[in-house]
Amino acid sequence: MKHSVSVAGAVVRDDGRLLAIRRADTGAWELPGGILELEETPEAGARREVFEETGIRVEVRELTGVYKNMTRGIVALVFRCRPSGGTERTSDESTAVAWLTPEEVAERMSEVYAVRLLDALDGDGPHIRSHDGKHLIQAR
């Protein structure tokens, strides 16, 4: 099986709220992101994915985490971003776009997605974590 690389933006507003989407295919709340194109840099991919899924333009700051889905072979790079323009809108991939508090992130998102946003807030990264698609796998 091949690995694929995805990128996502942990977009943090000045009031501490975080940008999230409700996925059209699963109904799950996640941070905006997707597969990195072959010809683009990780930062450019994060900017493109956030804009495509939410209508929000971002300035990419720093890498806050690397997350591997051990079941599907997907390595996700998460970047802390700040909004720099645009207007919230849904897309083919999202049925809702919202600015959530860290508490709402923890309530609405599964553990493996919530941790990506919460890791981006702690300033302690980059974090490296593995999961099975539902639950974090503790490092040995």
Short mmCIF file of N, CA and C in Angstrom, two decimals:
data_model
loop_
_atom_site.label_atom_id
_atom_site.label_comp_id
_atom_site.label_asym_id
_atom_site.label_seq_id
_atom_site.Cartn_x
_atom_site.Cartn_y
_atom_site.Cartn_z
N MET A 1 0.85 -1.19 0.00
CA MET A 1 0.00 0.00 0.00
C MET A 1 0.89 1.25 0.00
N LYS A 2 0.47 2.26 -0.72
CA LYS A 2 1.20 3.52 -0.77
C LYS A 2 0.69 4.45 0.32
N HIS A 3 1.57 5.34 0.74
CA HIS A 3 1.17 6.41 1.64
C HIS A 3 0.61 7.55 0.81
N SER A 4 -0.30 8.33 1.39
CA SER A 4 -0.65 9.59 0.77
C SER A 4 -0.46 10.67 1.83
N VAL A 5 -0.24 11.89 1.36
CA VAL A 5 0.00 13.01 2.26
C VAL A 5 -1.17 13.97 2.17
N SER A 6 -1.73 14.31 3.30
CA SER A 6 -2.78 15.33 3.32
C SER A 6 -2.29 16.51 4.13
N VAL A 7 -2.93 17.66 3.89
CA VAL A 7 -2.59 18.89 4.60
C VAL A 7 -3.87 19.48 5.16
N ALA A 8 -3.76 20.15 6.28
CA ALA A 8 -4.95 20.77 6.89
C ALA A 8 -4.53 22.05 7.58
N GLY A 9 -5.49 22.97 7.69
CA GLY A 9 -5.24 24.22 8.36
C GLY A 9 -5.97 24.29 9.69
N ALA A 10 -5.20 24.52 10.76
CA ALA A 10 -5.79 24.80 12.06
C ALA A 10 -5.87 26.33 12.10
N VAL A 11 -7.01 26.85 11.65
CA VAL A 11 -7.17 28.29 11.48
C VAL A 11 -7.69 28.89 12.78
N VAL A 12 -6.88 29.77 13.38
CA VAL A 12 -7.21 30.35 14.68
C VAL A 12 -7.49 31.84 14.51
N ARG A 13 -8.68 32.25 14.93
CA ARG A 13 -9.06 33.66 14.87
C ARG A 13 -8.49 34.38 16.10
N ASP A 14 -8.45 35.72 16.06
CA ASP A 14 -7.92 36.49 17.19
C ASP A 14 -8.66 36.22 18.49
N ASP A 15 -9.96 35.85 18.41
CA ASP A 15 -10.73 35.57 19.63
C ASP A 15 -10.56 34.13 20.10
N GLY A 16 -9.65 33.36 19.45
CA GLY A 16 -9.37 31.99 19.89
C GLY A 16 -10.27 30.94 19.27
N ARG A 17 -11.28 31.36 18.48
CA ARG A 17 -12.15 30.37 17.83
C ARG A 17 -11.42 29.72 16.65
N LEU A 18 -11.81 28.47 16.36
CA LEU A 18 -11.15 27.64 15.35
C LEU A 18 -12.10 27.32 14.22
N LEU A 19 -11.59 27.36 12.99
CA LEU A 19 -12.40 27.10 11.81
C LEU A 19 -12.62 25.60 11.63
N ALA A 20 -13.88 25.21 11.43
CA ALA A 20 -14.21 23.80 11.25
C ALA A 20 -15.25 23.66 10.15
N ILE A 21 -15.27 22.47 9.53
CA ILE A 21 -16.31 22.17 8.54
C ILE A 21 -17.05 20.90 8.95
N ARG A 22 -18.30 20.81 8.51
CA ARG A 22 -19.04 19.55 8.62
C ARG A 22 -18.94 18.91 7.24
N ARG A 23 -18.30 17.76 7.16
CA ARG A 23 -18.06 17.10 5.88
C ARG A 23 -19.37 16.66 5.23
N ALA A 24 -19.46 16.87 3.92
CA ALA A 24 -20.65 16.49 3.17
C ALA A 24 -20.79 14.96 3.09
N ASP A 25 -19.67 14.24 3.00
CA ASP A 25 -19.77 12.78 2.81
C ASP A 25 -20.07 12.01 4.10
N THR A 26 -19.57 12.47 5.24
CA THR A 26 -19.76 11.71 6.48
C THR A 26 -20.57 12.45 7.54
N GLY A 27 -20.74 13.77 7.38
CA GLY A 27 -21.45 14.55 8.40
C GLY A 27 -20.59 14.84 9.62
N ALA A 28 -19.31 14.41 9.58
CA ALA A 28 -18.42 14.61 10.73
C ALA A 28 -17.80 16.01 10.68
N TRP A 29 -17.58 16.58 11.87
CA TRP A 29 -16.88 17.87 11.97
C TRP A 29 -15.39 17.61 11.95
N GLU A 30 -14.68 18.37 11.10
CA GLU A 30 -13.22 18.23 10.99
C GLU A 30 -12.63 19.59 10.69
N LEU A 31 -11.29 19.65 10.68
CA LEU A 31 -10.66 20.87 10.22
C LEU A 31 -10.53 20.78 8.71
N PRO A 32 -10.54 21.92 8.01
CA PRO A 32 -10.47 21.88 6.55
C PRO A 32 -9.11 21.37 6.08
N GLY A 33 -9.15 20.49 5.08
CA GLY A 33 -7.92 19.94 4.54
C GLY A 33 -8.20 18.89 3.50
N GLY A 34 -7.13 18.36 2.93
CA GLY A 34 -7.27 17.33 1.91
C GLY A 34 -5.92 16.90 1.38
N ILE A 35 -5.97 16.11 0.31
CA ILE A 35 -4.76 15.52 -0.26
C ILE A 35 -3.88 16.60 -0.91
N LEU A 36 -2.59 16.52 -0.61
CA LEU A 36 -1.60 17.43 -1.18
C LEU A 36 -1.36 17.04 -2.63
N GLU A 37 -1.44 18.02 -3.54
CA GLU A 37 -1.18 17.76 -4.96
C GLU A 37 0.33 17.58 -5.16
N LEU A 38 0.69 16.79 -6.18
CA LEU A 38 2.08 16.46 -6.45
C LEU A 38 2.96 17.70 -6.65
N GLU A 39 2.43 18.71 -7.35
CA GLU A 39 3.25 19.87 -7.72
C GLU A 39 3.19 21.01 -6.71
N GLU A 40 2.51 20.85 -5.57
CA GLU A 40 2.41 21.99 -4.65
C GLU A 40 3.16 21.77 -3.35
N THR A 41 3.59 22.88 -2.75
CA THR A 41 4.25 22.80 -1.45
C THR A 41 3.19 22.52 -0.39
N PRO A 42 3.60 21.98 0.76
CA PRO A 42 2.62 21.75 1.83
C PRO A 42 1.87 23.02 2.24
N GLU A 43 2.58 24.16 2.32
CA GLU A 43 1.93 25.41 2.72
C GLU A 43 0.89 25.84 1.68
N ALA A 44 1.25 25.74 0.39
CA ALA A 44 0.31 26.11 -0.67
C ALA A 44 -0.90 25.18 -0.65
N GLY A 45 -0.67 23.92 -0.39
CA GLY A 45 -1.78 22.95 -0.32
C GLY A 45 -2.73 23.28 0.82
N ALA A 46 -2.18 23.66 1.96
CA ALA A 46 -3.02 24.02 3.11
C ALA A 46 -3.86 25.25 2.77
N ARG A 47 -3.24 26.26 2.17
CA ARG A 47 -3.98 27.47 1.77
C ARG A 47 -5.11 27.12 0.81
N ARG A 48 -4.80 26.30 -0.21
CA ARG A 48 -5.79 25.94 -1.22
C ARG A 48 -6.95 25.17 -0.61
N GLU A 49 -6.64 24.16 0.20
CA GLU A 49 -7.70 23.32 0.79
C GLU A 49 -8.62 24.14 1.70
N VAL A 50 -8.04 24.98 2.55
CA VAL A 50 -8.87 25.80 3.45
C VAL A 50 -9.80 26.70 2.63
N PHE A 51 -9.25 27.35 1.61
CA PHE A 51 -10.07 28.24 0.80
C PHE A 51 -11.16 27.46 0.04
N GLU A 52 -10.79 26.34 -0.58
CA GLU A 52 -11.77 25.55 -1.33
C GLU A 52 -12.95 25.11 -0.46
N GLU A 53 -12.65 24.70 0.77
CA GLU A 53 -13.70 24.12 1.61
C GLU A 53 -14.47 25.14 2.44
N THR A 54 -13.89 26.34 2.65
CA THR A 54 -14.53 27.29 3.58
C THR A 54 -14.72 28.70 3.04
N GLY A 55 -14.01 29.08 1.97
CA GLY A 55 -14.07 30.46 1.47
C GLY A 55 -13.16 31.41 2.23
N ILE A 56 -12.43 30.90 3.21
CA ILE A 56 -11.55 31.74 4.03
C ILE A 56 -10.12 31.66 3.50
N ARG A 57 -9.50 32.83 3.29
CA ARG A 57 -8.09 32.88 2.89
C ARG A 57 -7.24 32.90 4.16
N VAL A 58 -6.10 32.20 4.11
CA VAL A 58 -5.26 32.12 5.31
C VAL A 58 -3.81 32.40 5.00
N GLU A 59 -3.15 32.81 6.07
CA GLU A 59 -1.70 32.97 6.11
C GLU A 59 -1.19 31.77 6.90
N VAL A 60 -0.35 30.94 6.29
CA VAL A 60 0.15 29.74 6.97
C VAL A 60 1.30 30.15 7.88
N ARG A 61 1.21 29.76 9.16
CA ARG A 61 2.23 30.11 10.15
C ARG A 61 3.24 28.98 10.33
N GLU A 62 2.93 27.99 11.17
CA GLU A 62 3.91 26.94 11.41
C GLU A 62 3.26 25.56 11.44
N LEU A 63 4.10 24.55 11.23
CA LEU A 63 3.66 23.15 11.33
C LEU A 63 3.41 22.85 12.80
N THR A 64 2.21 22.36 13.12
CA THR A 64 1.91 22.07 14.53
C THR A 64 1.79 20.57 14.81
N GLY A 65 1.67 19.77 13.74
CA GLY A 65 1.58 18.34 13.99
C GLY A 65 1.66 17.50 12.72
N VAL A 66 2.10 16.25 12.94
CA VAL A 66 2.15 15.22 11.89
C VAL A 66 1.35 14.05 12.45
N TYR A 67 0.33 13.61 11.69
CA TYR A 67 -0.60 12.59 12.19
C TYR A 67 -0.70 11.48 11.16
N LYS A 68 -0.49 10.23 11.58
CA LYS A 68 -0.57 9.12 10.63
C LYS A 68 -1.76 8.24 10.96
N ASN A 69 -2.61 8.03 9.95
CA ASN A 69 -3.69 7.06 10.04
C ASN A 69 -3.07 5.72 9.65
N MET A 70 -2.84 4.86 10.64
CA MET A 70 -2.14 3.59 10.43
C MET A 70 -2.98 2.63 9.58
N THR A 71 -4.30 2.79 9.61
CA THR A 71 -5.19 1.91 8.86
C THR A 71 -5.20 2.25 7.38
N ARG A 72 -5.22 3.54 7.07
CA ARG A 72 -5.37 3.98 5.67
C ARG A 72 -4.07 4.48 5.03
N GLY A 73 -2.99 4.57 5.82
CA GLY A 73 -1.71 5.00 5.25
C GLY A 73 -1.68 6.46 4.85
N ILE A 74 -2.42 7.30 5.57
CA ILE A 74 -2.45 8.73 5.26
C ILE A 74 -1.64 9.47 6.32
N VAL A 75 -0.70 10.28 5.86
CA VAL A 75 0.07 11.14 6.76
C VAL A 75 -0.47 12.55 6.58
N ALA A 76 -0.95 13.15 7.67
CA ALA A 76 -1.52 14.49 7.63
C ALA A 76 -0.57 15.48 8.27
N LEU A 77 -0.31 16.58 7.55
CA LEU A 77 0.49 17.68 8.07
C LEU A 77 -0.48 18.80 8.44
N VAL A 78 -0.44 19.25 9.68
CA VAL A 78 -1.36 20.30 10.12
C VAL A 78 -0.57 21.57 10.41
N PHE A 79 -1.04 22.67 9.82
CA PHE A 79 -0.39 23.97 9.97
C PHE A 79 -1.30 24.93 10.72
N ARG A 80 -0.72 25.64 11.67
CA ARG A 80 -1.47 26.72 12.31
C ARG A 80 -1.54 27.88 11.31
N CYS A 81 -2.73 28.42 11.13
CA CYS A 81 -2.95 29.50 10.17
C CYS A 81 -3.74 30.61 10.84
N ARG A 82 -3.64 31.81 10.23
CA ARG A 82 -4.53 32.89 10.68
C ARG A 82 -5.32 33.36 9.48
N PRO A 83 -6.59 33.69 9.73
CA PRO A 83 -7.42 34.15 8.61
C PRO A 83 -6.91 35.47 8.08
N SER A 84 -6.95 35.63 6.73
CA SER A 84 -6.47 36.88 6.13
C SER A 84 -7.48 37.46 5.14
N GLY A 85 -8.69 36.91 5.12
CA GLY A 85 -9.71 37.45 4.22
C GLY A 85 -10.71 36.38 3.83
N GLY A 86 -11.61 36.75 2.90
CA GLY A 86 -12.61 35.81 2.44
C GLY A 86 -13.85 35.84 3.30
N THR A 87 -14.84 35.07 2.89
CA THR A 87 -16.12 34.99 3.59
C THR A 87 -16.51 33.52 3.71
N GLU A 88 -17.00 33.13 4.90
CA GLU A 88 -17.39 31.73 5.10
C GLU A 88 -18.46 31.32 4.09
N ARG A 89 -18.24 30.16 3.49
CA ARG A 89 -19.24 29.55 2.60
C ARG A 89 -18.99 28.05 2.58
N THR A 90 -20.04 27.31 2.26
CA THR A 90 -19.87 25.86 2.15
C THR A 90 -19.39 25.54 0.73
N SER A 91 -19.09 24.26 0.51
CA SER A 91 -18.58 23.81 -0.79
C SER A 91 -19.18 22.43 -1.07
N ASP A 92 -18.73 21.80 -2.15
CA ASP A 92 -19.18 20.43 -2.45
C ASP A 92 -18.77 19.48 -1.34
N GLU A 93 -17.70 19.84 -0.61
CA GLU A 93 -17.16 18.96 0.42
C GLU A 93 -17.65 19.29 1.83
N SER A 94 -18.34 20.44 1.99
CA SER A 94 -18.77 20.84 3.34
C SER A 94 -20.23 21.29 3.35
N THR A 95 -20.96 20.88 4.37
CA THR A 95 -22.37 21.30 4.51
C THR A 95 -22.51 22.40 5.55
N ALA A 96 -21.45 22.67 6.31
CA ALA A 96 -21.47 23.76 7.29
C ALA A 96 -20.04 24.21 7.54
N VAL A 97 -19.89 25.50 7.80
CA VAL A 97 -18.59 26.08 8.17
C VAL A 97 -18.86 26.87 9.44
N ALA A 98 -18.03 26.66 10.49
CA ALA A 98 -18.28 27.34 11.76
C ALA A 98 -16.96 27.67 12.45
N TRP A 99 -17.01 28.72 13.27
CA TRP A 99 -15.88 29.07 14.14
C TRP A 99 -16.23 28.54 15.52
N LEU A 100 -15.51 27.51 15.97
CA LEU A 100 -15.84 26.83 17.23
C LEU A 100 -14.86 27.22 18.34
N THR A 101 -15.36 27.18 19.58
CA THR A 101 -14.47 27.33 20.73
C THR A 101 -13.73 26.01 20.92
N PRO A 102 -12.61 26.00 21.64
CA PRO A 102 -11.92 24.74 21.91
C PRO A 102 -12.84 23.70 22.57
N GLU A 103 -13.76 24.16 23.42
CA GLU A 103 -14.71 23.24 24.07
C GLU A 103 -15.65 22.61 23.04
N GLU A 104 -16.13 23.42 22.10
CA GLU A 104 -17.02 22.89 21.05
C GLU A 104 -16.28 21.91 20.14
N VAL A 105 -15.00 22.19 19.88
CA VAL A 105 -14.18 21.26 19.08
C VAL A 105 -14.14 19.91 19.77
N ALA A 106 -13.85 19.91 21.08
CA ALA A 106 -13.76 18.67 21.83
C ALA A 106 -15.10 17.91 21.85
N GLU A 107 -16.22 18.65 21.88
CA GLU A 107 -17.55 18.01 21.90
C GLU A 107 -17.94 17.46 20.53
N ARG A 108 -17.69 18.20 19.47
CA ARG A 108 -18.22 17.85 18.14
C ARG A 108 -17.34 16.92 17.32
N MET A 109 -16.03 16.96 17.55
CA MET A 109 -15.12 16.20 16.70
C MET A 109 -14.68 14.91 17.36
N SER A 110 -14.41 13.90 16.52
CA SER A 110 -13.83 12.67 17.05
C SER A 110 -12.43 13.01 17.56
N GLU A 111 -11.96 12.19 18.48
CA GLU A 111 -10.68 12.39 19.15
C GLU A 111 -9.54 12.68 18.16
N VAL A 112 -9.47 11.92 17.06
CA VAL A 112 -8.31 12.04 16.16
C VAL A 112 -8.31 13.36 15.39
N TYR A 113 -9.46 14.03 15.27
CA TYR A 113 -9.49 15.34 14.62
C TYR A 113 -9.42 16.47 15.65
N ALA A 114 -10.10 16.32 16.76
CA ALA A 114 -10.07 17.35 17.80
C ALA A 114 -8.63 17.60 18.26
N VAL A 115 -7.85 16.54 18.42
CA VAL A 115 -6.49 16.68 18.93
C VAL A 115 -5.64 17.55 17.99
N ARG A 116 -5.94 17.52 16.70
CA ARG A 116 -5.15 18.31 15.73
C ARG A 116 -5.34 19.80 15.98
N LEU A 117 -6.56 20.19 16.27
CA LEU A 117 -6.82 21.61 16.55
C LEU A 117 -6.29 21.99 17.92
N LEU A 118 -6.51 21.13 18.90
CA LEU A 118 -6.07 21.44 20.27
C LEU A 118 -4.54 21.47 20.34
N ASP A 119 -3.87 20.57 19.59
CA ASP A 119 -2.40 20.59 19.52
C ASP A 119 -1.91 21.92 18.95
N ALA A 120 -2.63 22.45 17.97
CA ALA A 120 -2.21 23.70 17.32
C ALA A 120 -2.29 24.89 18.27
N LEU A 121 -3.10 24.77 19.31
CA LEU A 121 -3.27 25.86 20.27
C LEU A 121 -2.20 25.87 21.35
N ASP A 122 -1.60 24.71 21.64
CA ASP A 122 -0.72 24.66 22.82
C ASP A 122 0.67 25.24 22.61
N GLY A 123 1.05 25.54 21.35
CA GLY A 123 2.35 26.15 21.10
C GLY A 123 3.53 25.25 21.40
N ASP A 124 3.27 23.97 21.57
CA ASP A 124 4.28 23.01 21.99
C ASP A 124 4.76 22.10 20.86
N GLY A 125 4.27 22.34 19.65
CA GLY A 125 4.49 21.41 18.55
C GLY A 125 5.86 21.55 17.91
N PRO A 126 6.09 20.85 16.82
CA PRO A 126 5.10 19.97 16.22
C PRO A 126 4.93 18.65 17.00
N HIS A 127 3.67 18.25 17.11
CA HIS A 127 3.32 16.98 17.74
C HIS A 127 3.37 15.88 16.67
N ILE A 128 3.73 14.67 17.06
CA ILE A 128 3.70 13.54 16.14
C ILE A 128 2.83 12.48 16.80
N ARG A 129 1.73 12.11 16.10
CA ARG A 129 0.77 11.16 16.67
C ARG A 129 0.33 10.17 15.61
N SER A 130 -0.03 8.96 16.07
CA SER A 130 -0.58 7.94 15.18
C SER A 130 -1.96 7.56 15.69
N HIS A 131 -2.82 7.12 14.75
CA HIS A 131 -4.17 6.72 15.13
C HIS A 131 -4.68 5.66 14.16
N ASP A 132 -5.80 5.05 14.50
CA ASP A 132 -6.39 4.00 13.66
C ASP A 132 -7.62 4.50 12.90
N GLY A 133 -7.80 5.82 12.86
CA GLY A 133 -8.97 6.39 12.20
C GLY A 133 -10.03 6.83 13.20
N LYS A 134 -10.03 6.23 14.39
CA LYS A 134 -10.99 6.59 15.43
C LYS A 134 -10.30 7.03 16.72
N HIS A 135 -9.24 6.30 17.09
CA HIS A 135 -8.59 6.55 18.38
C HIS A 135 -7.09 6.72 18.22
N LEU A 136 -6.52 7.55 19.08
CA LEU A 136 -5.08 7.74 19.10
C LEU A 136 -4.40 6.44 19.56
N ILE A 137 -3.24 6.17 19.00
CA ILE A 137 -2.43 5.01 19.41
C ILE A 137 -1.28 5.59 20.21
N GLN A 138 -1.10 5.11 21.42
CA GLN A 138 -0.04 5.65 22.29
C GLN A 138 1.33 5.27 21.72
N ALA A 139 2.25 6.21 21.76
CA ALA A 139 3.62 5.94 21.30
C ALA A 139 4.27 4.93 22.22
N ARG A 140 5.07 4.07 21.66
CA ARG A 140 5.76 3.06 22.48
C ARG A 140 7.09 3.61 22.97
#
